[in-house]
Amino acid sequence: MLSQIIEELIKENINVDHLNVALSGNHCTIEVVSPSFENLSRVQRHQKIYSCINEKIISGEIHAVNIVSLSPDEWVKNK
């Protein structure tokens, strides 16, 4: 299943505390909480995630991506 593959690709490259991947056709929503996002801008966080899934975007398996990327502290504050 593509969502599981995306999860594995992200987990291989980013230390995650929480990860949720939802697919609707070839549109993907990714929610990632990681301590490695501390002190990174939103763009830098998204670049880290895109680097994990780029092959799926290039192949067309994923057409659109919506990303929520939070540090653990931000995750707690948003709950």
PDB file of N, CA and C in Angstrom:
ATOM      1  N   MET A   1       0.835  -1.176   0.000  1.00  0.00           N
ATOM      2  CA  MET A   1       0.000   0.000   0.000  1.00  0.00           C
ATOM      3  C   MET A   1       0.888   1.251   0.000  1.00  0.00           C
ATOM      4  N   LEU A   2       0.536   2.233  -0.803  1.00  0.00           N
ATOM      5  CA  LEU A   2       1.365   3.414  -0.976  1.00  0.00           C
ATOM      6  C   LEU A   2       1.555   4.198   0.321  1.00  0.00           C
ATOM      7  N   SER A   3       0.516   4.305   1.133  1.00  0.00           N
ATOM      8  CA  SER A   3       0.655   5.061   2.381  1.00  0.00           C
ATOM      9  C   SER A   3       1.706   4.431   3.293  1.00  0.00           C
ATOM     10  N   GLN A   4       1.761   3.113   3.331  1.00  0.00           N
ATOM     11  CA  GLN A   4       2.771   2.434   4.151  1.00  0.00           C
ATOM     12  C   GLN A   4       4.172   2.659   3.602  1.00  0.00           C
ATOM     13  N   ILE A   5       4.300   2.665   2.286  1.00  0.00           N
ATOM     14  CA  ILE A   5       5.598   2.917   1.659  1.00  0.00           C
ATOM     15  C   ILE A   5       6.071   4.326   1.991  1.00  0.00           C
ATOM     16  N   ILE A   6       5.160   5.298   1.921  1.00  0.00           N
ATOM     17  CA  ILE A   6       5.503   6.681   2.244  1.00  0.00           C
ATOM     18  C   ILE A   6       5.939   6.781   3.705  1.00  0.00           C
ATOM     19  N   GLU A   7       5.213   6.125   4.600  1.00  0.00           N
ATOM     20  CA  GLU A   7       5.585   6.122   6.018  1.00  0.00           C
ATOM     21  C   GLU A   7       6.983   5.558   6.210  1.00  0.00           C
ATOM     22  N   GLU A   8       7.275   4.450   5.550  1.00  0.00           N
ATOM     23  CA  GLU A   8       8.589   3.828   5.681  1.00  0.00           C
ATOM     24  C   GLU A   8       9.695   4.746   5.154  1.00  0.00           C
ATOM     25  N   LEU A   9       9.449   5.392   4.015  1.00  0.00           N
ATOM     26  CA  LEU A   9      10.448   6.304   3.451  1.00  0.00           C
ATOM     27  C   LEU A   9      10.754   7.449   4.411  1.00  0.00           C
ATOM     28  N   ILE A  10       9.725   7.978   5.038  1.00  0.00           N
ATOM     29  CA  ILE A  10       9.927   9.073   5.984  1.00  0.00           C
ATOM     30  C   ILE A  10      10.638   8.582   7.237  1.00  0.00           C
ATOM     31  N   LYS A  11      10.198   7.454   7.773  1.00  0.00           N
ATOM     32  CA  LYS A  11      10.802   6.917   9.000  1.00  0.00           C
ATOM     33  C   LYS A  11      12.263   6.520   8.800  1.00  0.00           C
ATOM     34  N   GLU A  12      12.633   6.143   7.593  1.00  0.00           N
ATOM     35  CA  GLU A  12      14.028   5.788   7.309  1.00  0.00           C
ATOM     36  C   GLU A  12      14.953   6.999   7.389  1.00  0.00           C
ATOM     37  N   ASN A  13      14.400   8.185   7.186  1.00  0.00           N
ATOM     38  CA  ASN A  13      15.227   9.381   7.067  1.00  0.00           C
ATOM     39  C   ASN A  13      15.004  10.432   8.141  1.00  0.00           C
ATOM     40  N   ILE A  14      13.884  10.336   8.856  1.00  0.00           N
ATOM     41  CA  ILE A  14      13.561  11.333   9.871  1.00  0.00           C
ATOM     42  C   ILE A  14      13.151  10.613  11.153  1.00  0.00           C
ATOM     43  N   ASN A  15      13.694  11.051  12.268  1.00  0.00           N
ATOM     44  CA  ASN A  15      13.295  10.517  13.570  1.00  0.00           C
ATOM     45  C   ASN A  15      11.918  11.105  13.914  1.00  0.00           C
ATOM     46  N   VAL A  16      10.886  10.270  13.911  1.00  0.00           N
ATOM     47  CA  VAL A  16       9.532  10.779  14.122  1.00  0.00           C
ATOM     48  C   VAL A  16       8.960  10.335  15.464  1.00  0.00           C
ATOM     49  N   ASP A  17       8.228  11.244  16.096  1.00  0.00           N
ATOM     50  CA  ASP A  17       7.460  10.913  17.299  1.00  0.00           C
ATOM     51  C   ASP A  17       6.037  10.540  16.917  1.00  0.00           C
ATOM     52  N   HIS A  18       5.563  11.120  15.833  1.00  0.00           N
ATOM     53  CA  HIS A  18       4.210  10.856  15.335  1.00  0.00           C
ATOM     54  C   HIS A  18       4.232  11.013  13.823  1.00  0.00           C
ATOM     55  N   LEU A  19       3.541  10.121  13.131  1.00  0.00           N
ATOM     56  CA  LEU A  19       3.454  10.190  11.680  1.00  0.00           C
ATOM     57  C   LEU A  19       2.105   9.673  11.240  1.00  0.00           C
ATOM     58  N   ASN A  20       1.434  10.453  10.411  1.00  0.00           N
ATOM     59  CA  ASN A  20       0.172  10.018   9.830  1.00  0.00           C
ATOM     60  C   ASN A  20       0.199  10.367   8.346  1.00  0.00           C
ATOM     61  N   VAL A  21      -0.108   9.385   7.517  1.00  0.00           N
ATOM     62  CA  VAL A  21      -0.168   9.585   6.072  1.00  0.00           C
ATOM     63  C   VAL A  21      -1.565   9.195   5.613  1.00  0.00           C
ATOM     64  N   ALA A  22      -2.234  10.119   4.922  1.00  0.00           N
ATOM     65  CA  ALA A  22      -3.565   9.862   4.388  1.00  0.00           C
ATOM     66  C   ALA A  22      -3.540  10.114   2.889  1.00  0.00           C
ATOM     67  N   LEU A  23      -4.105   9.177   2.133  1.00  0.00           N
ATOM     68  CA  LEU A  23      -4.153   9.304   0.683  1.00  0.00           C
ATOM     69  C   LEU A  23      -5.590   9.408   0.204  1.00  0.00           C
ATOM     70  N   SER A  24      -5.772  10.240  -0.792  1.00  0.00           N
ATOM     71  CA  SER A  24      -7.048  10.332  -1.494  1.00  0.00           C
ATOM     72  C   SER A  24      -6.697  10.389  -2.967  1.00  0.00           C
ATOM     73  N   GLY A  25      -6.747   9.249  -3.611  1.00  0.00           N
ATOM     74  CA  GLY A  25      -6.244   9.160  -4.978  1.00  0.00           C
ATOM     75  C   GLY A  25      -4.749   9.369  -4.958  1.00  0.00           C
ATOM     76  N   ASN A  26      -4.278  10.335  -5.747  1.00  0.00           N
ATOM     77  CA  ASN A  26      -2.837  10.617  -5.742  1.00  0.00           C
ATOM     78  C   ASN A  26      -2.515  11.901  -4.969  1.00  0.00           C
ATOM     79  N   HIS A  27      -3.447  12.304  -4.110  1.00  0.00           N
ATOM     80  CA  HIS A  27      -3.237  13.441  -3.212  1.00  0.00           C
ATOM     81  C   HIS A  27      -2.895  12.895  -1.828  1.00  0.00           C
ATOM     82  N   CYS A  28      -1.884  13.460  -1.218  1.00  0.00           N
ATOM     83  CA  CYS A  28      -1.346  12.923   0.027  1.00  0.00           C
ATOM     84  C   CYS A  28      -1.296  14.010   1.100  1.00  0.00           C
ATOM     85  N   THR A  29      -1.752  13.651   2.299  1.00  0.00           N
ATOM     86  CA  THR A  29      -1.610  14.520   3.460  1.00  0.00           C
ATOM     87  C   THR A  29      -0.682  13.823   4.442  1.00  0.00           C
ATOM     88  N   ILE A  30       0.361  14.543   4.837  1.00  0.00           N
ATOM     89  CA  ILE A  30       1.361  13.972   5.736  1.00  0.00           C
ATOM     90  C   ILE A  30       1.455  14.853   6.975  1.00  0.00           C
ATOM     91  N   GLU A  31       1.320  14.219   8.131  1.00  0.00           N
ATOM     92  CA  GLU A  31       1.468  14.905   9.412  1.00  0.00           C
ATOM     93  C   GLU A  31       2.657  14.271  10.131  1.00  0.00           C
ATOM     94  N   VAL A  32       3.672  15.074  10.407  1.00  0.00           N
ATOM     95  CA  VAL A  32       4.898  14.575  11.020  1.00  0.00           C
ATOM     96  C   VAL A  32       5.258  15.420  12.238  1.00  0.00           C
ATOM     97  N   VAL A  33       5.541  14.733  13.339  1.00  0.00           N
ATOM     98  CA  VAL A  33       6.070  15.385  14.535  1.00  0.00           C
ATOM     99  C   VAL A  33       7.460  14.800  14.750  1.00  0.00           C
ATOM    100  N   SER A  34       8.457  15.674  14.787  1.00  0.00           N
ATOM    101  CA  SER A  34       9.827  15.205  14.916  1.00  0.00           C
ATOM    102  C   SER A  34      10.676  16.184  15.714  1.00  0.00           C
ATOM    103  N   PRO A  35      11.519  15.659  16.609  1.00  0.00           N
ATOM    104  CA  PRO A  35      12.455  16.525  17.313  1.00  0.00           C
ATOM    105  C   PRO A  35      13.478  17.161  16.365  1.00  0.00           C
ATOM    106  N   SER A  36      13.689  16.560  15.218  1.00  0.00           N
ATOM    107  CA  SER A  36      14.648  17.127  14.262  1.00  0.00           C
ATOM    108  C   SER A  36      14.124  18.409  13.607  1.00  0.00           C
ATOM    109  N   PHE A  37      12.858  18.748  13.831  1.00  0.00           N
ATOM    110  CA  PHE A  37      12.284  19.979  13.285  1.00  0.00           C
ATOM    111  C   PHE A  37      12.537  21.195  14.171  1.00  0.00           C
ATOM    112  N   GLU A  38      13.053  20.965  15.383  1.00  0.00           N
ATOM    113  CA  GLU A  38      13.372  22.082  16.272  1.00  0.00           C
ATOM    114  C   GLU A  38      14.315  23.047  15.554  1.00  0.00           C
ATOM    115  N   ASN A  39      14.023  24.311  15.637  1.00  0.00           N
ATOM    116  CA  ASN A  39      14.855  25.381  15.080  1.00  0.00           C
ATOM    117  C   ASN A  39      14.961  25.364  13.550  1.00  0.00           C
ATOM    118  N   LEU A  40      14.086  24.641  12.880  1.00  0.00           N
ATOM    119  CA  LEU A  40      14.041  24.679  11.420  1.00  0.00           C
ATOM    120  C   LEU A  40      12.833  25.495  10.987  1.00  0.00           C
ATOM    121  N   SER A  41      12.975  26.193   9.869  1.00  0.00           N
ATOM    122  CA  SER A  41      11.837  26.917   9.321  1.00  0.00           C
ATOM    123  C   SER A  41      10.842  25.916   8.720  1.00  0.00           C
ATOM    124  N   ARG A  42       9.660  26.404   8.447  1.00  0.00           N
ATOM    125  CA  ARG A  42       8.642  25.543   7.828  1.00  0.00           C
ATOM    126  C   ARG A  42       9.132  25.022   6.473  1.00  0.00           C
ATOM    127  N   VAL A  43       9.789  25.875   5.717  1.00  0.00           N
ATOM    128  CA  VAL A  43      10.316  25.465   4.415  1.00  0.00           C
ATOM    129  C   VAL A  43      11.360  24.365   4.582  1.00  0.00           C
ATOM    130  N   GLN A  44      12.264  24.509   5.536  1.00  0.00           N
ATOM    131  CA  GLN A  44      13.292  23.495   5.769  1.00  0.00           C
ATOM    132  C   GLN A  44      12.678  22.162   6.191  1.00  0.00           C
ATOM    133  N   ARG A  45      11.645  22.218   7.013  1.00  0.00           N
ATOM    134  CA  ARG A  45      10.949  21.000   7.439  1.00  0.00           C
ATOM    135  C   ARG A  45      10.328  20.298   6.238  1.00  0.00           C
ATOM    136  N   HIS A  46       9.667  21.078   5.402  1.00  0.00           N
ATOM    137  CA  HIS A  46       9.014  20.499   4.223  1.00  0.00           C
ATOM    138  C   HIS A  46      10.047  19.944   3.250  1.00  0.00           C
ATOM    139  N   GLN A  47      11.177  20.615   3.121  1.00  0.00           N
ATOM    140  CA  GLN A  47      12.237  20.105   2.259  1.00  0.00           C
ATOM    141  C   GLN A  47      12.723  18.739   2.733  1.00  0.00           C
ATOM    142  N   LYS A  48      12.846  18.572   4.046  1.00  0.00           N
ATOM    143  CA  LYS A  48      13.262  17.271   4.601  1.00  0.00           C
ATOM    144  C   LYS A  48      12.264  16.180   4.227  1.00  0.00           C
ATOM    145  N   ILE A  49      10.987  16.509   4.333  1.00  0.00           N
ATOM    146  CA  ILE A  49       9.944  15.522   4.024  1.00  0.00           C
ATOM    147  C   ILE A  49       9.905  15.241   2.526  1.00  0.00           C
ATOM    148  N   TYR A  50       9.946  16.298   1.720  1.00  0.00           N
ATOM    149  CA  TYR A  50       9.936  16.110   0.262  1.00  0.00           C
ATOM    150  C   TYR A  50      11.121  15.264  -0.195  1.00  0.00           C
ATOM    151  N   SER A  51      12.272  15.435   0.430  1.00  0.00           N
ATOM    152  CA  SER A  51      13.441  14.649   0.033  1.00  0.00           C
ATOM    153  C   SER A  51      13.209  13.151   0.258  1.00  0.00           C
ATOM    154  N   CYS A  52      12.361  12.810   1.197  1.00  0.00           N
ATOM    155  CA  CYS A  52      12.048  11.406   1.487  1.00  0.00           C
ATOM    156  C   CYS A  52      11.117  10.797   0.444  1.00  0.00           C
ATOM    157  N   ILE A  53      10.210  11.616  -0.083  1.00  0.00           N
ATOM    158  CA  ILE A  53       9.160  11.088  -0.960  1.00  0.00           C
ATOM    159  C   ILE A  53       9.306  11.538  -2.414  1.00  0.00           C
ATOM    160  N   ASN A  54      10.400  12.194  -2.737  1.00  0.00           N
ATOM    161  CA  ASN A  54      10.592  12.758  -4.069  1.00  0.00           C
ATOM    162  C   ASN A  54      10.411  11.732  -5.183  1.00  0.00           C
ATOM    163  N   GLU A  55      10.890  10.510  -4.987  1.00  0.00           N
ATOM    164  CA  GLU A  55      10.765   9.491  -6.037  1.00  0.00           C
ATOM    165  C   GLU A  55       9.299   9.185  -6.343  1.00  0.00           C
ATOM    166  N   LYS A  56       8.443   9.271  -5.344  1.00  0.00           N
ATOM    167  CA  LYS A  56       7.009   9.009  -5.552  1.00  0.00           C
ATOM    168  C   LYS A  56       6.334  10.175  -6.270  1.00  0.00           C
ATOM    169  N   ILE A  57       6.850  11.370  -6.075  1.00  0.00           N
ATOM    170  CA  ILE A  57       6.329  12.540  -6.779  1.00  0.00           C
ATOM    171  C   ILE A  57       6.768  12.492  -8.241  1.00  0.00           C
ATOM    172  N   ILE A  58       8.034  12.210  -8.464  1.00  0.00           N
ATOM    173  CA  ILE A  58       8.566  12.135  -9.832  1.00  0.00           C
ATOM    174  C   ILE A  58       7.845  11.058 -10.641  1.00  0.00           C
ATOM    175  N   SER A  59       7.557   9.929 -10.018  1.00  0.00           N
ATOM    176  CA  SER A  59       6.886   8.828 -10.724  1.00  0.00           C
ATOM    177  C   SER A  59       5.413   9.116 -11.000  1.00  0.00           C
ATOM    178  N   GLY A  60       4.859  10.127 -10.326  1.00  0.00           N
ATOM    179  CA  GLY A  60       3.447  10.450 -10.512  1.00  0.00           C
ATOM    180  C   GLY A  60       2.523   9.729  -9.558  1.00  0.00           C
ATOM    181  N   GLU A  61       3.091   8.874  -8.709  1.00  0.00           N
ATOM    182  CA  GLU A  61       2.260   8.165  -7.728  1.00  0.00           C
ATOM    183  C   GLU A  61       1.622   9.154  -6.754  1.00  0.00           C
ATOM    184  N   ILE A  62       2.330  10.238  -6.491  1.00  0.00           N
ATOM    185  CA  ILE A  62       1.796  11.334  -5.673  1.00  0.00           C
ATOM    186  C   ILE A  62       1.784  12.570  -6.552  1.00  0.00           C
ATOM    187  N   HIS A  63       0.633  13.228  -6.603  1.00  0.00           N
ATOM    188  CA  HIS A  63       0.515  14.438  -7.417  1.00  0.00           C
ATOM    189  C   HIS A  63       0.541  15.704  -6.553  1.00  0.00           C
ATOM    190  N   ALA A  64      -0.157  15.667  -5.441  1.00  0.00           N
ATOM    191  CA  ALA A  64      -0.247  16.829  -4.558  1.00  0.00           C
ATOM    192  C   ALA A  64       0.035  16.382  -3.127  1.00  0.00           C
ATOM    193  N   VAL A  65       0.734  17.245  -2.380  1.00  0.00           N
ATOM    194  CA  VAL A  65       1.110  16.917  -1.009  1.00  0.00           C
ATOM    195  C   VAL A  65       0.743  18.078  -0.091  1.00  0.00           C
ATOM    196  N   ASN A  66       0.078  17.744   0.999  1.00  0.00           N
ATOM    197  CA  ASN A  66      -0.203  18.706   2.058  1.00  0.00           C
ATOM    198  C   ASN A  66       0.579  18.236   3.277  1.00  0.00           C
ATOM    199  N   ILE A  67       1.408  19.103   3.842  1.00  0.00           N
ATOM    200  CA  ILE A  67       2.282  18.706   4.949  1.00  0.00           C
ATOM    201  C   ILE A  67       2.009  19.543   6.189  1.00  0.00           C
ATOM    202  N   VAL A  68       1.901  18.844   7.307  1.00  0.00           N
ATOM    203  CA  VAL A  68       1.887  19.476   8.623  1.00  0.00           C
ATOM    204  C   VAL A  68       3.136  18.951   9.320  1.00  0.00           C
ATOM    205  N   SER A  69       4.057  19.850   9.650  1.00  0.00           N
ATOM    206  CA  SER A  69       5.320  19.434  10.268  1.00  0.00           C
ATOM    207  C   SER A  69       5.510  20.227  11.556  1.00  0.00           C
ATOM    208  N   LEU A  70       5.610  19.495  12.649  1.00  0.00           N
ATOM    209  CA  LEU A  70       5.684  20.125  13.968  1.00  0.00           C
ATOM    210  C   LEU A  70       6.806  19.528  14.799  1.00  0.00           C
ATOM    211  N   SER A  71       7.350  20.341  15.681  1.00  0.00           N
ATOM    212  CA  SER A  71       8.263  19.833  16.700  1.00  0.00           C
ATOM    213  C   SER A  71       7.394  19.232  17.816  1.00  0.00           C
ATOM    214  N   PRO A  72       7.966  18.442  18.695  1.00  0.00           N
ATOM    215  CA  PRO A  72       7.168  17.880  19.800  1.00  0.00           C
ATOM    216  C   PRO A  72       6.503  18.957  20.664  1.00  0.00           C
ATOM    217  N   ASP A  73       7.205  20.056  20.943  1.00  0.00           N
ATOM    218  CA  ASP A  73       6.624  21.140  21.737  1.00  0.00           C
ATOM    219  C   ASP A  73       5.431  21.772  21.023  1.00  0.00           C
ATOM    220  N   GLU A  74       5.575  21.989  19.722  1.00  0.00           N
ATOM    221  CA  GLU A  74       4.464  22.550  18.939  1.00  0.00           C
ATOM    222  C   GLU A  74       3.276  21.597  18.919  1.00  0.00           C
ATOM    223  N   TRP A  75       3.555  20.300  18.832  1.00  0.00           N
ATOM    224  CA  TRP A  75       2.512  19.277  18.823  1.00  0.00           C
ATOM    225  C   TRP A  75       1.700  19.342  20.116  1.00  0.00           C
ATOM    226  N   VAL A  76       2.390  19.448  21.251  1.00  0.00           N
ATOM    227  CA  VAL A  76       1.718  19.523  22.552  1.00  0.00           C
ATOM    228  C   VAL A  76       0.860  20.790  22.641  1.00  0.00           C
ATOM    229  N   LYS A  77       1.398  21.912  22.185  1.00  0.00           N
ATOM    230  CA  LYS A  77       0.663  23.179  22.221  1.00  0.00           C
ATOM    231  C   LYS A  77      -0.578  23.155  21.324  1.00  0.00           C
ATOM    232  N   ASN A  78      -0.510  22.431  20.214  1.00  0.00           N
ATOM    233  CA  ASN A  78      -1.625  22.379  19.266  1.00  0.00           C
ATOM    234  C   ASN A  78      -2.708  21.365  19.643  1.00  0.00           C
ATOM    235  N   LYS A  79      -2.427  20.533  20.609  1.00  0.00           N
ATOM    236  CA  LYS A  79      -3.407  19.512  20.997  1.00  0.00           C
ATOM    237  C   LYS A  79      -4.535  20.115  21.773  1.00  0.00           C
TER     238      LYS A  79
END
